[in-house]
mmCIF file of N, CA and C in Angstrom:
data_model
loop_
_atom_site.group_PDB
_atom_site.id
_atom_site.type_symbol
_atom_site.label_atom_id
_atom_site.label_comp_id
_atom_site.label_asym_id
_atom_site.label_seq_id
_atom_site.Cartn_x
_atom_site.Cartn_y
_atom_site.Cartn_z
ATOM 1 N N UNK A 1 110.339 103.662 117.975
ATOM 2 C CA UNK A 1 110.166 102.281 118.371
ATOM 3 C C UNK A 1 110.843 102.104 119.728
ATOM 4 N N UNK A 2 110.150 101.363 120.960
ATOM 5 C CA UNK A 2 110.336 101.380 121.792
ATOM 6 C C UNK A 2 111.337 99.894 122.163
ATOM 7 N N UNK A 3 112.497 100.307 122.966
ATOM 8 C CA UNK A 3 113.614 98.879 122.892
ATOM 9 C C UNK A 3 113.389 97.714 123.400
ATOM 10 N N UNK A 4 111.894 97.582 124.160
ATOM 11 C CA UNK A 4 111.438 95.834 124.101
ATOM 12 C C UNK A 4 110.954 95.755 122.685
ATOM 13 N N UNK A 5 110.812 96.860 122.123
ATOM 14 C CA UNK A 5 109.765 96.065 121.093
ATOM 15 C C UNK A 5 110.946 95.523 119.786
ATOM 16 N N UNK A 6 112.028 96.755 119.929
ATOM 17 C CA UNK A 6 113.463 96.014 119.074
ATOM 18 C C UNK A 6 114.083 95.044 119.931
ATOM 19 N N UNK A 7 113.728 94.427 120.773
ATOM 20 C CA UNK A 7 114.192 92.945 121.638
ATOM 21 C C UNK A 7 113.360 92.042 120.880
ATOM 22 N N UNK A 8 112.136 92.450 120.861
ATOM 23 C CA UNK A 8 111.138 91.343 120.590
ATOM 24 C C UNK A 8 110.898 91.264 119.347
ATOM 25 N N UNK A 9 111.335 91.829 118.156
ATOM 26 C CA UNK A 9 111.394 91.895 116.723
ATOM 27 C C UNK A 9 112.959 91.135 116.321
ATOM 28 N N UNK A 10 113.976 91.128 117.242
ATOM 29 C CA UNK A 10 115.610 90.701 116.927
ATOM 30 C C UNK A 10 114.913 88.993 117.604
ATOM 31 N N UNK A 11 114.416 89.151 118.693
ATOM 32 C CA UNK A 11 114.477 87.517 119.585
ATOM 33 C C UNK A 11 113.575 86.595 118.414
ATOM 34 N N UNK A 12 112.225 87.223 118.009
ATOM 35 C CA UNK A 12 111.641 86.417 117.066
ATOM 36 C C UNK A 12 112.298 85.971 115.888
ATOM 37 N N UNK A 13 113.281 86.820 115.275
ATOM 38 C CA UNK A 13 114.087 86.507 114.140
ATOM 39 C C UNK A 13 114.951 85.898 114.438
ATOM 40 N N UNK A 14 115.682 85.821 115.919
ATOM 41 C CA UNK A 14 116.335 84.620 116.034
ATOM 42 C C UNK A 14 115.838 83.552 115.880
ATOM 43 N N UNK A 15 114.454 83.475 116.588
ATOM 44 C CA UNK A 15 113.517 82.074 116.561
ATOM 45 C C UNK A 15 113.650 81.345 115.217
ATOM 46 N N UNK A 16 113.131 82.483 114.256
ATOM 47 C CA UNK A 16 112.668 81.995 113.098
ATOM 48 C C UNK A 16 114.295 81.468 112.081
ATOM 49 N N UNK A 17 115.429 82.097 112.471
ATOM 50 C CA UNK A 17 116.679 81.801 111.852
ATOM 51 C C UNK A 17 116.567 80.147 112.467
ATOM 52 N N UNK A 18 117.022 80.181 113.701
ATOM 53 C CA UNK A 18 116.952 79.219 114.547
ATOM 54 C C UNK A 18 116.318 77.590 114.020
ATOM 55 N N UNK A 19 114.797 77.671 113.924
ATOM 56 C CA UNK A 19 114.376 77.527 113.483
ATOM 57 C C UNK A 19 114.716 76.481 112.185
ATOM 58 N N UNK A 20 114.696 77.693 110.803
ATOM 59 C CA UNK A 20 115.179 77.463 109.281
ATOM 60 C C UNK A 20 116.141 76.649 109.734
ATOM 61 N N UNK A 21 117.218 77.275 110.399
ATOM 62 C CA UNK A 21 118.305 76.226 110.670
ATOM 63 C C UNK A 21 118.539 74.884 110.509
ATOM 64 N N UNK A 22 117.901 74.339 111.705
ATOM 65 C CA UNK A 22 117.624 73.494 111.975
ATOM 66 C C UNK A 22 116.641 72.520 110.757
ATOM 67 N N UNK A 23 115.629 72.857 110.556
ATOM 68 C CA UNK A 23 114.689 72.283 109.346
ATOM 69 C C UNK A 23 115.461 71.798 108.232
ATOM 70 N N UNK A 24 116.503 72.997 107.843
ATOM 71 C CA UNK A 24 116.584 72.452 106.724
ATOM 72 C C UNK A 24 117.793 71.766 106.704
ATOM 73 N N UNK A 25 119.110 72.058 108.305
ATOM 74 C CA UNK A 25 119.534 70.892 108.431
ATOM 75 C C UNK A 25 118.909 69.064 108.164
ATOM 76 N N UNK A 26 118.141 69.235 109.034
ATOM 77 C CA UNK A 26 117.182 67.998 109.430
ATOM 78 C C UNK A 26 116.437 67.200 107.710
ATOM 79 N N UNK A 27 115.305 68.511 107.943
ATOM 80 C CA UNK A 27 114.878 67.927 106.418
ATOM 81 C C UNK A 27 114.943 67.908 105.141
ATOM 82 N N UNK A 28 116.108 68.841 104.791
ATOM 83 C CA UNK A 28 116.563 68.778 103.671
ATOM 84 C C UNK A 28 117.835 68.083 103.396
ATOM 85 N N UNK A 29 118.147 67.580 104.480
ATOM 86 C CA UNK A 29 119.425 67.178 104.159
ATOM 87 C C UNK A 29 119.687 65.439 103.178
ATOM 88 N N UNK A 30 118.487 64.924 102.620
ATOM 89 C CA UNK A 30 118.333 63.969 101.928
ATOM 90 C C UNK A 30 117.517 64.778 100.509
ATOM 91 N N UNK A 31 117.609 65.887 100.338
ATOM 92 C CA UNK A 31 117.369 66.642 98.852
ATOM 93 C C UNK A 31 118.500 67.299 98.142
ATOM 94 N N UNK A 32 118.046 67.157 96.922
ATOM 95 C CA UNK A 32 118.886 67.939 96.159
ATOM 96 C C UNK A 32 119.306 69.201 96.758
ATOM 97 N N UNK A 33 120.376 69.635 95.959
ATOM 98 C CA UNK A 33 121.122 71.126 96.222
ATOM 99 C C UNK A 33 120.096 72.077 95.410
ATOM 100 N N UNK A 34 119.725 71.520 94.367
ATOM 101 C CA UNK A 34 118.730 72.322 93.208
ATOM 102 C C UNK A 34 117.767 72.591 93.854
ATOM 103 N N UNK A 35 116.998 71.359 94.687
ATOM 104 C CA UNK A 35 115.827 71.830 95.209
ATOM 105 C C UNK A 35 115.999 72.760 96.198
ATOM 106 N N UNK A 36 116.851 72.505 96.908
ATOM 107 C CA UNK A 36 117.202 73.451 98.066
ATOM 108 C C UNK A 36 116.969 75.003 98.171
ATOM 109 N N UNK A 37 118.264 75.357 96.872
ATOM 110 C CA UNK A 37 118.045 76.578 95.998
ATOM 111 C C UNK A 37 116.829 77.363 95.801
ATOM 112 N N UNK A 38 116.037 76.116 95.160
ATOM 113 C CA UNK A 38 114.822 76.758 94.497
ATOM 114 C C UNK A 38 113.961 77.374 96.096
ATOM 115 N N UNK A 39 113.569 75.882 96.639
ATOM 116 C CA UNK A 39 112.731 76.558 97.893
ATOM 117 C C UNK A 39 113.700 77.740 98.883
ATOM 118 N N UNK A 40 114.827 77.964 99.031
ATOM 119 C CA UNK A 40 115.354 78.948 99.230
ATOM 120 C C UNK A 40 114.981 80.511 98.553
ATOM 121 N N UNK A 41 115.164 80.314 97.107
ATOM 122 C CA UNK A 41 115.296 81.450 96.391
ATOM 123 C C UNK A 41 113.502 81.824 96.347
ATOM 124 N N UNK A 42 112.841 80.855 96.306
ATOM 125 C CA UNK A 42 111.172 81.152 96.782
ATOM 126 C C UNK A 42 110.740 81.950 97.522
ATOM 127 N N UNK A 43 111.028 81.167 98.765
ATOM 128 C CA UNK A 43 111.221 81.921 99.791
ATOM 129 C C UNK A 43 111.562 83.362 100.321
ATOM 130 N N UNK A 44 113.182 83.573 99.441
ATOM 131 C CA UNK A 44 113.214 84.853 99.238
ATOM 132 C C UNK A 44 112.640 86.026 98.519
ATOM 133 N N UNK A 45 111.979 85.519 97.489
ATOM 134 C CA UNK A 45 110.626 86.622 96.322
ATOM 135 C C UNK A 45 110.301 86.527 97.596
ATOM 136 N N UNK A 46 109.124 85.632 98.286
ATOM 137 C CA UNK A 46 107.912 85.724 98.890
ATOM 138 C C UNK A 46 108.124 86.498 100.464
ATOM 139 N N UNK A 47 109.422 87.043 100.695
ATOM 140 C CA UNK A 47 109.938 87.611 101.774
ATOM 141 C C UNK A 47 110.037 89.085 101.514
ATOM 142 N N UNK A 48 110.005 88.965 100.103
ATOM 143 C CA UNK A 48 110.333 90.545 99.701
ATOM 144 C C UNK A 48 109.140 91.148 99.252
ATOM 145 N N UNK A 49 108.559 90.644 98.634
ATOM 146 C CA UNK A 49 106.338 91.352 98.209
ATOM 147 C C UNK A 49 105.664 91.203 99.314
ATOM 148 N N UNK A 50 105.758 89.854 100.074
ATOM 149 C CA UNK A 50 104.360 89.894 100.831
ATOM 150 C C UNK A 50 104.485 91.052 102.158
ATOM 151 N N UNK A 51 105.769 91.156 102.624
ATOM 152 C CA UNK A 51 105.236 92.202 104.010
ATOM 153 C C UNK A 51 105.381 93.442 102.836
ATOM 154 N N UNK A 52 105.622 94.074 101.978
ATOM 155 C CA UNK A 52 105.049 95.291 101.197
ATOM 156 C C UNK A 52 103.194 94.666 100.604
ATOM 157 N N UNK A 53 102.742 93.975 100.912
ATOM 158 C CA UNK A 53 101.690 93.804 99.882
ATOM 159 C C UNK A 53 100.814 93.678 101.752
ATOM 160 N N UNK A 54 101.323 93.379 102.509
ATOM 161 C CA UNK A 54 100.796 93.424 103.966
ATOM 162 C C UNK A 54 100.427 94.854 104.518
ATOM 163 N N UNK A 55 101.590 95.534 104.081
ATOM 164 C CA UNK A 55 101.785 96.858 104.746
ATOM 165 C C UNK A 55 100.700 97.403 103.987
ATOM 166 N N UNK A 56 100.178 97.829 102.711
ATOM 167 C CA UNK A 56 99.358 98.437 101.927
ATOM 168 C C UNK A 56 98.388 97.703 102.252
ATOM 169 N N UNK A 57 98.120 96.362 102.572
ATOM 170 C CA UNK A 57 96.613 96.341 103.172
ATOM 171 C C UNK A 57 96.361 96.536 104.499
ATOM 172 N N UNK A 58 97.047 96.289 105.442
ATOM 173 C CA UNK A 58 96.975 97.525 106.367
ATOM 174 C C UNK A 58 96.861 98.729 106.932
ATOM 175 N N UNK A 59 97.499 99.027 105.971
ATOM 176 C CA UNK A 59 97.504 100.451 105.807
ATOM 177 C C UNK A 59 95.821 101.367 104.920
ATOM 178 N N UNK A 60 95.259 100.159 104.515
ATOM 179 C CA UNK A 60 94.361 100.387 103.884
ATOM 180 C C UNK A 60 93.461 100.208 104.763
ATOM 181 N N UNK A 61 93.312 99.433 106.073
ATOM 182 C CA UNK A 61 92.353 98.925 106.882
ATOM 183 C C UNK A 61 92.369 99.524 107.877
ATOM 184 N N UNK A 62 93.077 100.573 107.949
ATOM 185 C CA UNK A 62 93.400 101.554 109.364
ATOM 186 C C UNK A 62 92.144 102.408 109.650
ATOM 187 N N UNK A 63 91.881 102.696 110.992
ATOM 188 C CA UNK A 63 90.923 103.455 110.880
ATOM 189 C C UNK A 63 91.232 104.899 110.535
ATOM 190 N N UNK A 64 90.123 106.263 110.087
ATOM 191 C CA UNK A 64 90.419 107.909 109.624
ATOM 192 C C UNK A 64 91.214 108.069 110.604
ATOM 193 N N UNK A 65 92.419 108.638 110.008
ATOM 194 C CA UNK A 65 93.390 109.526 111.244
ATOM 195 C C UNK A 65 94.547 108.956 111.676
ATOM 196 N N UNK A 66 94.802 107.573 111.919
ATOM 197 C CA UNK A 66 95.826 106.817 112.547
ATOM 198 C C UNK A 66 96.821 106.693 111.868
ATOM 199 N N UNK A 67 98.185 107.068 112.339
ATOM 200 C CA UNK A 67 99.345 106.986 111.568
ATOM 201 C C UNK A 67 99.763 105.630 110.662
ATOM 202 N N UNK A 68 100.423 105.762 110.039
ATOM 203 C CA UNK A 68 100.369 105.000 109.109
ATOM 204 C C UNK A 68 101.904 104.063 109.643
ATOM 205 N N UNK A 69 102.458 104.165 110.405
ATOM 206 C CA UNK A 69 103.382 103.575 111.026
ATOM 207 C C UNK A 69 102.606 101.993 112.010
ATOM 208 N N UNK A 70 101.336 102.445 112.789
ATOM 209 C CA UNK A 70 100.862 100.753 113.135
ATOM 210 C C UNK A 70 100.646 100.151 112.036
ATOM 211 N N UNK A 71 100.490 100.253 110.451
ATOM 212 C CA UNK A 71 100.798 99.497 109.885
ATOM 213 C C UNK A 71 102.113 98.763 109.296
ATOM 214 N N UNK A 72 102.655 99.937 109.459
ATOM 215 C CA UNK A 72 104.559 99.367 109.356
ATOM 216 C C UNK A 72 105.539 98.209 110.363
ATOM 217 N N UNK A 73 104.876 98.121 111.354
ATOM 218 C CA UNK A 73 105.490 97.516 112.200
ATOM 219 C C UNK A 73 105.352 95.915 111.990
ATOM 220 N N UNK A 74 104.312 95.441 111.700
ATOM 221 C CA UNK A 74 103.511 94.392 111.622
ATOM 222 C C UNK A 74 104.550 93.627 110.260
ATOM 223 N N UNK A 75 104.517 94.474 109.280
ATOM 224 C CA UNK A 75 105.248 94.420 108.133
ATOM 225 C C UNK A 75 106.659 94.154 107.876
ATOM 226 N N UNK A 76 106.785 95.168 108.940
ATOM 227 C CA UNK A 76 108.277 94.627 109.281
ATOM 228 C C UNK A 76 108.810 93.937 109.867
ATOM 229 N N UNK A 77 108.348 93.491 111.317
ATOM 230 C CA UNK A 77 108.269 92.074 111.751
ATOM 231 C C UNK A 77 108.400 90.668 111.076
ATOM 232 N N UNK A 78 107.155 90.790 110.381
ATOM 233 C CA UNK A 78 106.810 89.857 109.138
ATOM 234 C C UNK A 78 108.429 89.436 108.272
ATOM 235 N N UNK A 79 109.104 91.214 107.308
ATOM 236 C CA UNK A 79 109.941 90.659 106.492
ATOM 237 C C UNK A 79 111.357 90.193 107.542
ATOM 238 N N UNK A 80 111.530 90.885 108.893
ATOM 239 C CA UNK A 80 112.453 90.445 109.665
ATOM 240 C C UNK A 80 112.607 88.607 109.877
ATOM 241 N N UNK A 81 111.473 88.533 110.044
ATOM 242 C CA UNK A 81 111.023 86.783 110.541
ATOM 243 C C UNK A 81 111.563 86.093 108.774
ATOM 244 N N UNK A 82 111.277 86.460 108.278
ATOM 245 C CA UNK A 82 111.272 85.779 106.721
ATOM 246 C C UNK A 82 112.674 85.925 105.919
ATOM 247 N N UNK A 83 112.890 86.672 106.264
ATOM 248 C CA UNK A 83 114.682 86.935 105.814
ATOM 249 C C UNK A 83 115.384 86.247 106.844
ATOM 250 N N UNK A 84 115.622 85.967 108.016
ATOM 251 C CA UNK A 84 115.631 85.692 108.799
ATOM 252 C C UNK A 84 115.939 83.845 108.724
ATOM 253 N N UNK A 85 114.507 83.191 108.264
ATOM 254 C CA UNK A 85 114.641 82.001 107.604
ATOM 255 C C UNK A 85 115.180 81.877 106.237
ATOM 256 N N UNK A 86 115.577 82.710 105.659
ATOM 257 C CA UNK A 86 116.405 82.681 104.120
ATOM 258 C C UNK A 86 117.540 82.616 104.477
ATOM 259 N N UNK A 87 118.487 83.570 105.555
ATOM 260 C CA UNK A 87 119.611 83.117 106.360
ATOM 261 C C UNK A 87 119.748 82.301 106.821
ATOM 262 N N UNK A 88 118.847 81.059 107.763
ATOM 263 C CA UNK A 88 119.168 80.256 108.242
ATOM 264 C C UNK A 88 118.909 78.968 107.132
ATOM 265 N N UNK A 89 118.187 78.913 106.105
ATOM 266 C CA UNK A 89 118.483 78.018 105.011
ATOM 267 C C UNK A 89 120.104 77.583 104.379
ATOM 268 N N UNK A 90 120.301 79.327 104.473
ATOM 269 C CA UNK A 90 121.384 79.710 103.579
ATOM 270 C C UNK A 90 123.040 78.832 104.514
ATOM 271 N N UNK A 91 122.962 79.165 105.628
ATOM 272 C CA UNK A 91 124.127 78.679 106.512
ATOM 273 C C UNK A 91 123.647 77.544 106.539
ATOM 274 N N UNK A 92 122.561 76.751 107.083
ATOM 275 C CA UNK A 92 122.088 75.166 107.166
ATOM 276 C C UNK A 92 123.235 74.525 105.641
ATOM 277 N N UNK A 93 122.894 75.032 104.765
ATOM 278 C CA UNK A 93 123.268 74.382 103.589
ATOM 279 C C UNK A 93 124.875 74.683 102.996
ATOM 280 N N UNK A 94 125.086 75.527 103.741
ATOM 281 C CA UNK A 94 126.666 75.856 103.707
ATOM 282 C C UNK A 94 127.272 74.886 104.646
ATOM 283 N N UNK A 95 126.960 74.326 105.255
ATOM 284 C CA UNK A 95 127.352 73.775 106.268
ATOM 285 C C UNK A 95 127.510 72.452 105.744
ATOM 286 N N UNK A 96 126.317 72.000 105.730
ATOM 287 C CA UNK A 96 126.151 70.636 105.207
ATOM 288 C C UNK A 96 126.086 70.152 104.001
#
């Protein structure tokens, strides 16, 4: 992996922390703690299957021959960005 492309996989996950941050400062901050949780802990299943359930259909859609790594990247991006907003839920609500 080439080091813009680990710039540009860390900067987007800042975005997306960034982001969560903020949101759930903002709009959660008139909800329950329960609800919070829940769409938190959601969030986190759906951070952990979907870029594996991404990667295998990718990986399935590749053309004969092509490494199986352009499908990894995409995937991983994906769970970087999404964990990413599970952290920034997670401090938003520690906070406040």
């Amino acid at each position: 992996m080439t080091a813009d492309l680990i710039f540009v996989f860390i900067f987007m996950s800042g975005l997306g922390f960034a982001f969560a941050y903020f949101f759930a400062g903002i709009v959660f901050r008139e909800n329950s703690v329960e609800n919070i949780r829940r769409f938190r802990n959601g969030l986190a299943v759906f951070a952990t299957f979907f870029p594996v359930v991404a990667f295998l259909l990718y990986k399935a859609s590749l053309p004969e021959g092509e490494h199986w790594i352009i499908a990894f990247y995409p995937a991983l991006w994906t769970a970087m960005v999404l964990f990413a907003m599970v952290l920034g839920i997670t401090f938003a609500r520690r906070k406040g």
